[in-house]
Coordinates of C-alpha atoms in Angstrom, one line a residue:
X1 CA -6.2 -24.5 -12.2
X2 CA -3.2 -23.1 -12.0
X3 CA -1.7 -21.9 -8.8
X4 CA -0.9 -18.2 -8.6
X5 CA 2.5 -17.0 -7.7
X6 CA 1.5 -13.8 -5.9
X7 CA -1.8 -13.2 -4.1
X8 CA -3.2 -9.4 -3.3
X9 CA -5.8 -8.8 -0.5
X10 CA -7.7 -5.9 -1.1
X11 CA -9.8 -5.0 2.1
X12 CA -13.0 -2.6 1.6
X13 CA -15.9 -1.2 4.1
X14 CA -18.3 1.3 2.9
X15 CA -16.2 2.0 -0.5
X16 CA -17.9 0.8 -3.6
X17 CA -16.9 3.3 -6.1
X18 CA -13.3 3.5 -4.7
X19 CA -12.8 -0.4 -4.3
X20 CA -14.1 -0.4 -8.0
X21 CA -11.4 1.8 -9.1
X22 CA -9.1 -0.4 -7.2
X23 CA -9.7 -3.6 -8.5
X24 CA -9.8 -1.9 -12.1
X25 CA -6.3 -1.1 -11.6
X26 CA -6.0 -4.7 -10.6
X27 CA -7.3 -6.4 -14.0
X28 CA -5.0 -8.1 -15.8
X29 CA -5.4 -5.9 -18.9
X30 CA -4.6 -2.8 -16.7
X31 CA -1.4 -4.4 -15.1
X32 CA 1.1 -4.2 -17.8
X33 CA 3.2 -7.7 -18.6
X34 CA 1.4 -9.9 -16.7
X35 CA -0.8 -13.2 -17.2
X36 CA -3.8 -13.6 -15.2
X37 CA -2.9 -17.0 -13.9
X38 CA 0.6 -15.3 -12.2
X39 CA -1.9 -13.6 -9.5
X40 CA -5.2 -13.8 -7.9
X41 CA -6.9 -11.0 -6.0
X42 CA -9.0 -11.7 -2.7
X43 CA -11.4 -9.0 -2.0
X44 CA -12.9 -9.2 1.4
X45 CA -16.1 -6.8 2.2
X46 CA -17.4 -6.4 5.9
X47 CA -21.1 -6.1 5.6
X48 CA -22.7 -2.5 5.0
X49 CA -25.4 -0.9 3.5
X50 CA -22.9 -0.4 0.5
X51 CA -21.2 -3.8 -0.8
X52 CA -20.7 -5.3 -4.1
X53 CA -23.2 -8.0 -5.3
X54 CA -20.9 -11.0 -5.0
X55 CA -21.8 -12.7 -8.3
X56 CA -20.3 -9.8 -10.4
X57 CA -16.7 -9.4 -9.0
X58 CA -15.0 -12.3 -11.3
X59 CA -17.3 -11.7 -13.9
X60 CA -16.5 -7.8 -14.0
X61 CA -12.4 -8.0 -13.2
X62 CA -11.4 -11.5 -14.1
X63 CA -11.6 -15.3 -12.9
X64 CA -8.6 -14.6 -10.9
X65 CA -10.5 -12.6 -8.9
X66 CA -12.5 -14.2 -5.5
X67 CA -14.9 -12.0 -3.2
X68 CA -15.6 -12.9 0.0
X69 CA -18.3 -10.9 2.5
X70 CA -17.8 -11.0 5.8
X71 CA -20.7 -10.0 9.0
X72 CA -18.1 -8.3 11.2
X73 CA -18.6 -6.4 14.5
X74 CA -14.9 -5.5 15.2
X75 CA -14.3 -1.5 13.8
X76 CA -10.7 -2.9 12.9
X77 CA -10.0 -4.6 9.7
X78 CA -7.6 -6.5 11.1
X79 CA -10.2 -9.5 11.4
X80 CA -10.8 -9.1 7.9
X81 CA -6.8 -9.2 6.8
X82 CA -6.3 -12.2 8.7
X83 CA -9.4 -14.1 7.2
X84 CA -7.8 -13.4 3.8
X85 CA -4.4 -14.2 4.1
X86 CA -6.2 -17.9 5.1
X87 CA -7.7 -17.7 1.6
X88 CA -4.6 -17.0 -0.4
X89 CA -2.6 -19.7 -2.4
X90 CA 0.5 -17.6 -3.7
X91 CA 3.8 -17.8 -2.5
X92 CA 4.3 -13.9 -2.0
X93 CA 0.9 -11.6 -1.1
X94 CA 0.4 -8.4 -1.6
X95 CA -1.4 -6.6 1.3
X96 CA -4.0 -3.3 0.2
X97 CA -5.5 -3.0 3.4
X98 CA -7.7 -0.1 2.6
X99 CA -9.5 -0.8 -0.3
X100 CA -9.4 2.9 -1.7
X101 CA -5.7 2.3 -3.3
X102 CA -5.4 2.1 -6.7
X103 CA -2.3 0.6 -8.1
X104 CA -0.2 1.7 -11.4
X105 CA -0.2 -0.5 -14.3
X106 CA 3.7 -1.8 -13.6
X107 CA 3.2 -2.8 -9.9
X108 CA 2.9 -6.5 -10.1
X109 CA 5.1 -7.0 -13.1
X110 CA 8.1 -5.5 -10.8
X111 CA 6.6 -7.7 -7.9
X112 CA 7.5 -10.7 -9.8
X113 CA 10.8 -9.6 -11.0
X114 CA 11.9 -9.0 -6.9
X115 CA 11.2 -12.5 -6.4
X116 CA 13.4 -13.9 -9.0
X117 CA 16.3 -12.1 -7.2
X118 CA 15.3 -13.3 -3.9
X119 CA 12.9 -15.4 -1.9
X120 CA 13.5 -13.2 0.8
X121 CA 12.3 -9.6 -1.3
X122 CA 9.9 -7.0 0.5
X123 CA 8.2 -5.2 -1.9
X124 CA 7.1 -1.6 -1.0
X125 CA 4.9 0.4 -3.4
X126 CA 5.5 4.3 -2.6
X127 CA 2.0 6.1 -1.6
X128 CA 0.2 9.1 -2.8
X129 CA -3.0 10.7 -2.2
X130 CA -5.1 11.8 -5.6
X131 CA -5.7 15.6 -5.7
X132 CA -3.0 18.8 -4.7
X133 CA -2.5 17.5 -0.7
X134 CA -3.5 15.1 1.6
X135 CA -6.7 14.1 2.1
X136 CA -7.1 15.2 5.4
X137 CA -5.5 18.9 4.3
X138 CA -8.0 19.2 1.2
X139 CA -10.4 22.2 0.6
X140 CA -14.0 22.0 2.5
X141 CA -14.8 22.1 -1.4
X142 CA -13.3 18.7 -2.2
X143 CA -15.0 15.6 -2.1
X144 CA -16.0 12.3 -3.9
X145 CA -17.8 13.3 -6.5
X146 CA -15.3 16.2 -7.8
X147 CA -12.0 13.7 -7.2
X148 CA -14.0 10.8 -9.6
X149 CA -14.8 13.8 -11.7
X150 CA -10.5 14.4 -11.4
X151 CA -9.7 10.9 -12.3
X152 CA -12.4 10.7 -15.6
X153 CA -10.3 13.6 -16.8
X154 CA -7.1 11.8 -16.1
X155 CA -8.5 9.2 -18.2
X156 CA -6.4 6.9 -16.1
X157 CA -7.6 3.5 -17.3
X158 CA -5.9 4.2 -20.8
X159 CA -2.6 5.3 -19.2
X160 CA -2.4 4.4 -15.2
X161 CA 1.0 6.4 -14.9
X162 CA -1.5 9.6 -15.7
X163 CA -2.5 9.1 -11.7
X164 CA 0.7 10.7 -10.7
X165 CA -0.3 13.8 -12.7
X166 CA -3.4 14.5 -10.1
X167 CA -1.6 13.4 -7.3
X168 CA 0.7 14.4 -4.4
X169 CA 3.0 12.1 -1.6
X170 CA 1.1 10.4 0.8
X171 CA 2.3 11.6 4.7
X172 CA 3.8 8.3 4.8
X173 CA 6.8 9.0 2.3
X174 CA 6.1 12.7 2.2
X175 CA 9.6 13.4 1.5
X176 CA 9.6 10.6 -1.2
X177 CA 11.2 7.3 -1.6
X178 CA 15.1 7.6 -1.4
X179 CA 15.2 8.2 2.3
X180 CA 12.8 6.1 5.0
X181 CA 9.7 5.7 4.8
X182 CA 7.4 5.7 8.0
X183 CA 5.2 3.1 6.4
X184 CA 3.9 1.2 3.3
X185 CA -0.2 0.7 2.1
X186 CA 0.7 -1.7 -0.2
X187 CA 3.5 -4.1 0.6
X188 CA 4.6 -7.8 -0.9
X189 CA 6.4 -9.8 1.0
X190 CA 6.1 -14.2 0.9
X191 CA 3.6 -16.1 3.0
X192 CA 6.4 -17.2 4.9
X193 CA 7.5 -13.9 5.9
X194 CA 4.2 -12.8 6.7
X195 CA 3.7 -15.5 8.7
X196 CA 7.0 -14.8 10.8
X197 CA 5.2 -11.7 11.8
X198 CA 2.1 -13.0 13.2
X199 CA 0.1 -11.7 10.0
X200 CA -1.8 -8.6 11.5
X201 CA -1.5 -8.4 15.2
X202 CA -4.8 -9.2 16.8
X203 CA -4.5 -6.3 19.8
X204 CA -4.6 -3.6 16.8
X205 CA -8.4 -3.4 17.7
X206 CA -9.4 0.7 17.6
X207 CA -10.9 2.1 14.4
X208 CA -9.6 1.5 11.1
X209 CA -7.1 -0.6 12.3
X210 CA -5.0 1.8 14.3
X211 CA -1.6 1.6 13.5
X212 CA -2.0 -1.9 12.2
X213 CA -0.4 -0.6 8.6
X214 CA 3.0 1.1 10.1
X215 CA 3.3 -2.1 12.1
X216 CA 3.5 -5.0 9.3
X217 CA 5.5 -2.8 7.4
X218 CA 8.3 -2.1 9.8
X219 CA 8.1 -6.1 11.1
X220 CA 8.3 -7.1 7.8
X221 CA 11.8 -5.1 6.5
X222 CA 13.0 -5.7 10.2
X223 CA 13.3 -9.9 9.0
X224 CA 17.0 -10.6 9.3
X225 CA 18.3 -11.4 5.2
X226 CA 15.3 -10.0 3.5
X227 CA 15.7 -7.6 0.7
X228 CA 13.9 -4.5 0.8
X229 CA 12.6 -3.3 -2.6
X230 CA 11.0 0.2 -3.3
X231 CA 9.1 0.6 -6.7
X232 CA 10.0 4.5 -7.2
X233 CA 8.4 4.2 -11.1
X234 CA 4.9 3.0 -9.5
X235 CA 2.4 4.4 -6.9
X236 CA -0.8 3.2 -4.7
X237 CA -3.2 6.0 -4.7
X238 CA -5.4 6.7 -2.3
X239 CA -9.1 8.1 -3.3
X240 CA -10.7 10.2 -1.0
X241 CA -13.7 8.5 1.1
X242 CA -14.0 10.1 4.7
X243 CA -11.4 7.3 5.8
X244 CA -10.5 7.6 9.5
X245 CA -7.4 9.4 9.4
X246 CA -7.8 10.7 5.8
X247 CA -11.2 13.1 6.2
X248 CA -11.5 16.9 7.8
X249 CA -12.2 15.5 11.2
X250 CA -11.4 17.6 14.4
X251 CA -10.7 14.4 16.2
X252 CA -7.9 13.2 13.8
X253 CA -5.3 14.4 16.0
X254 CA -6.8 12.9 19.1
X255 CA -7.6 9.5 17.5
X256 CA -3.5 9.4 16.0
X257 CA -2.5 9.9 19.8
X258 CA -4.5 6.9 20.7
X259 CA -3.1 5.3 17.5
X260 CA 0.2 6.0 19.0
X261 CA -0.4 5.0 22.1
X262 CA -1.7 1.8 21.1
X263 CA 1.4 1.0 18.9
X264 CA 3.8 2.1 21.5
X265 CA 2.3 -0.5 24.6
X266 CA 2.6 -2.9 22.3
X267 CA 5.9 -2.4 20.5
X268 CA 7.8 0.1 22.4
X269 CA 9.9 2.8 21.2
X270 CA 11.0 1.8 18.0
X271 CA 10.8 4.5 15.3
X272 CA 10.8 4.6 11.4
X273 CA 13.1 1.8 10.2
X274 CA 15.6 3.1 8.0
X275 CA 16.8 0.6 6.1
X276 CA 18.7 1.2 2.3
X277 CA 16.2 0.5 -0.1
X278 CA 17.0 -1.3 -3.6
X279 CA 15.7 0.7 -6.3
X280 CA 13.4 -1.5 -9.3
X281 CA 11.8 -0.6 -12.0
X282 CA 11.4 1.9 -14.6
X283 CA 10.4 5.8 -14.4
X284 CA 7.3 6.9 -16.8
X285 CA 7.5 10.5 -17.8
X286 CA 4.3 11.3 -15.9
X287 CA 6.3 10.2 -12.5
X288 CA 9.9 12.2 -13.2
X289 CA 8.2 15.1 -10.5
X290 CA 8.2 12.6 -8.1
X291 CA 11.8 11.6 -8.4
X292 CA 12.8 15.0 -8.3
X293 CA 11.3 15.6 -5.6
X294 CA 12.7 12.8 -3.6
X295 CA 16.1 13.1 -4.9
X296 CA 16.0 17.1 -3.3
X297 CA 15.1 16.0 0.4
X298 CA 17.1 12.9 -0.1
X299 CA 20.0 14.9 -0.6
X300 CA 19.1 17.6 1.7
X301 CA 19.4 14.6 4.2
X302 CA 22.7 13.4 3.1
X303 CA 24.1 16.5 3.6
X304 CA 22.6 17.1 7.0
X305 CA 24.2 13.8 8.4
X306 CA 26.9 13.3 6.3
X307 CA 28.5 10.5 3.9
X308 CA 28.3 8.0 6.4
X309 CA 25.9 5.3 4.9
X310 CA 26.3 4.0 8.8
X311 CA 24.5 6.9 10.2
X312 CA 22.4 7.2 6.8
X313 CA 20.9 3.7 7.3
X314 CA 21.3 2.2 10.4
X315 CA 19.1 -0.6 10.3
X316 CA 20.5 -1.4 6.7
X317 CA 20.2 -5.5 6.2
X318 CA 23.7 -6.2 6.4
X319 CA 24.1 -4.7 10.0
X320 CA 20.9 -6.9 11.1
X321 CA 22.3 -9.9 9.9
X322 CA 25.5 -9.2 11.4
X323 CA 24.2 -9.0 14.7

């Protein structure tokens, strides 16, 4: 068997219809110039009352596809992450760790083009949420049956680019993908990069992971000589599913400041990294909104801090490598 170049772990718990969509948007007849043998995708369920039946995940999405289910008592995924990244045989993995993010159908053809420029590429994928707002900001009204009622009118497995038409910016790039971005749900880096950062950070142990997400991402384009890639002509879409910071919960404000609190004892003060990304990839039609939009704020912040690409992007590569 051939050995993959790129390996994706897609993490699920109590998601079956969303971690379906997922991995749809993961077949190799969804992802657009791409052969099966250039990626594998390791799915790891913790045990619930709602899991896949192991047999039919390579027979359903493809033989590069391998399931694993795990009997896990930690309410942090980060057990889970770390368990795949063991499994994985690629050079460069991608890292879904909530298994509700669906992909569009140019994601890993772009991944594979950053690593012919350089060994060293961090891949991030911009985020949205399916349906007018954030998940957390949706109508009582809204809920998993009328968003996979949303997507069947999208008819989004013929077209995957028809996902930004039902979508909006995720809070993580809410002001798009030409200025920084406070984080990255689907992010490609090499194993040997991910291993510089420890993998996922062990002490990320409260619900959901915490803050595990914000912290690979800004390790990862903090590596001295990496080049950061954003892929402004694709998306990871998240589907609703009563996630914990992405459901009408009166705690969610209460559970971010333990979130926060978390990530600060154990990394400081450091804020959003803001780092000059390298643009790749092509724009369909059905994502020109987006770019709009991101080229507005992006100028709106230009002009509020000047021309200076110094104060623009401070923690651009060059000035980390030069330290």
């Amino acid at each position: 068997m051939t050995t993959p170049l790129i390996s994706i772990i897609v993490v699920g718990y109590k998601m079956k219809q969303q971690l379906h969509n997922t991995l749809c948007s993961l077949k190799s007849t969804y992802q657009r110039n791409v052969d099966p043998d250039d990626y594998e995708v390791i799915v790891v369920e913790n045990s619930s009352d709602d899991n896949f039946a192991p047999t039919d995940v390579s027979k359903e999405y493809g033989s590069n596809f391998r399931y694993f289910l795990r009997q896990e008592t930690s309410q942090s995924p980060v057990p889970a992450v770390n368990f795949a990244f063991e499994q994985c045989q690629g050079q460069y993995i991608g890292l879904i760790i909530d298994g509700a993010r669906m992909l569009s159908p140019g994601v890993i053809h772009y991944v594979k083009m950053a690593t012919q420029v350089s060994v060293n590429s961090i891949v991030a994928v911009p985020g949205y949420h399916i349906g007018e707002s954030e998940h957390h900001l949706t109508e009582p009204g809204y809920s998993v049956e009328f968003e996979q009622n949303l997507l069947k009118q999208a008819e989004w497995q013929e077209n995957g680019y028809r996902l930004f038409k039902v979508s909006t910016f995720s809070g993580a790039n809410a002001r798009g993908y030409l200025q920084p971005m406070m984080e990255c749900n689907c992010i490609f880096a090499s194993k040997i990069n991910f291993d510089t950062i420890g993998r996922a950070d062990t002490r990320f142990t409260l619900r959901g992971g915490g803050s595990i997400n914000l912290h690979i991402y800004r390790s990862l384009i903090n590596i001295p000589d990496t080049q950061f890639f954003v892929l402004p002509g694709e998306g990871s879409f998240h589907q609703y599913h009563g996630g914990v910071t992405t459901s009408h919960s009166t705690d969610r404000e209460k559970e971010l400041a333990s979130f926060n609190s978390q990530l600060k004892s154990i990394w400081g003060n450091s804020g959003t990294i803001r780092r000059n990304p390298i643009m790749l990839g092509s724009i369909d039609a059905n994502a020109l909104n987006f770019l709009e939009q991101s080229a507005h704020t992006a100028q709106k912040r230009a002009a509020r801090l000047g021309d200076d690409s110094q104060i623009l992007w401070p923690d651009d590569y060059h000035q980390i490598t030069s330290e």
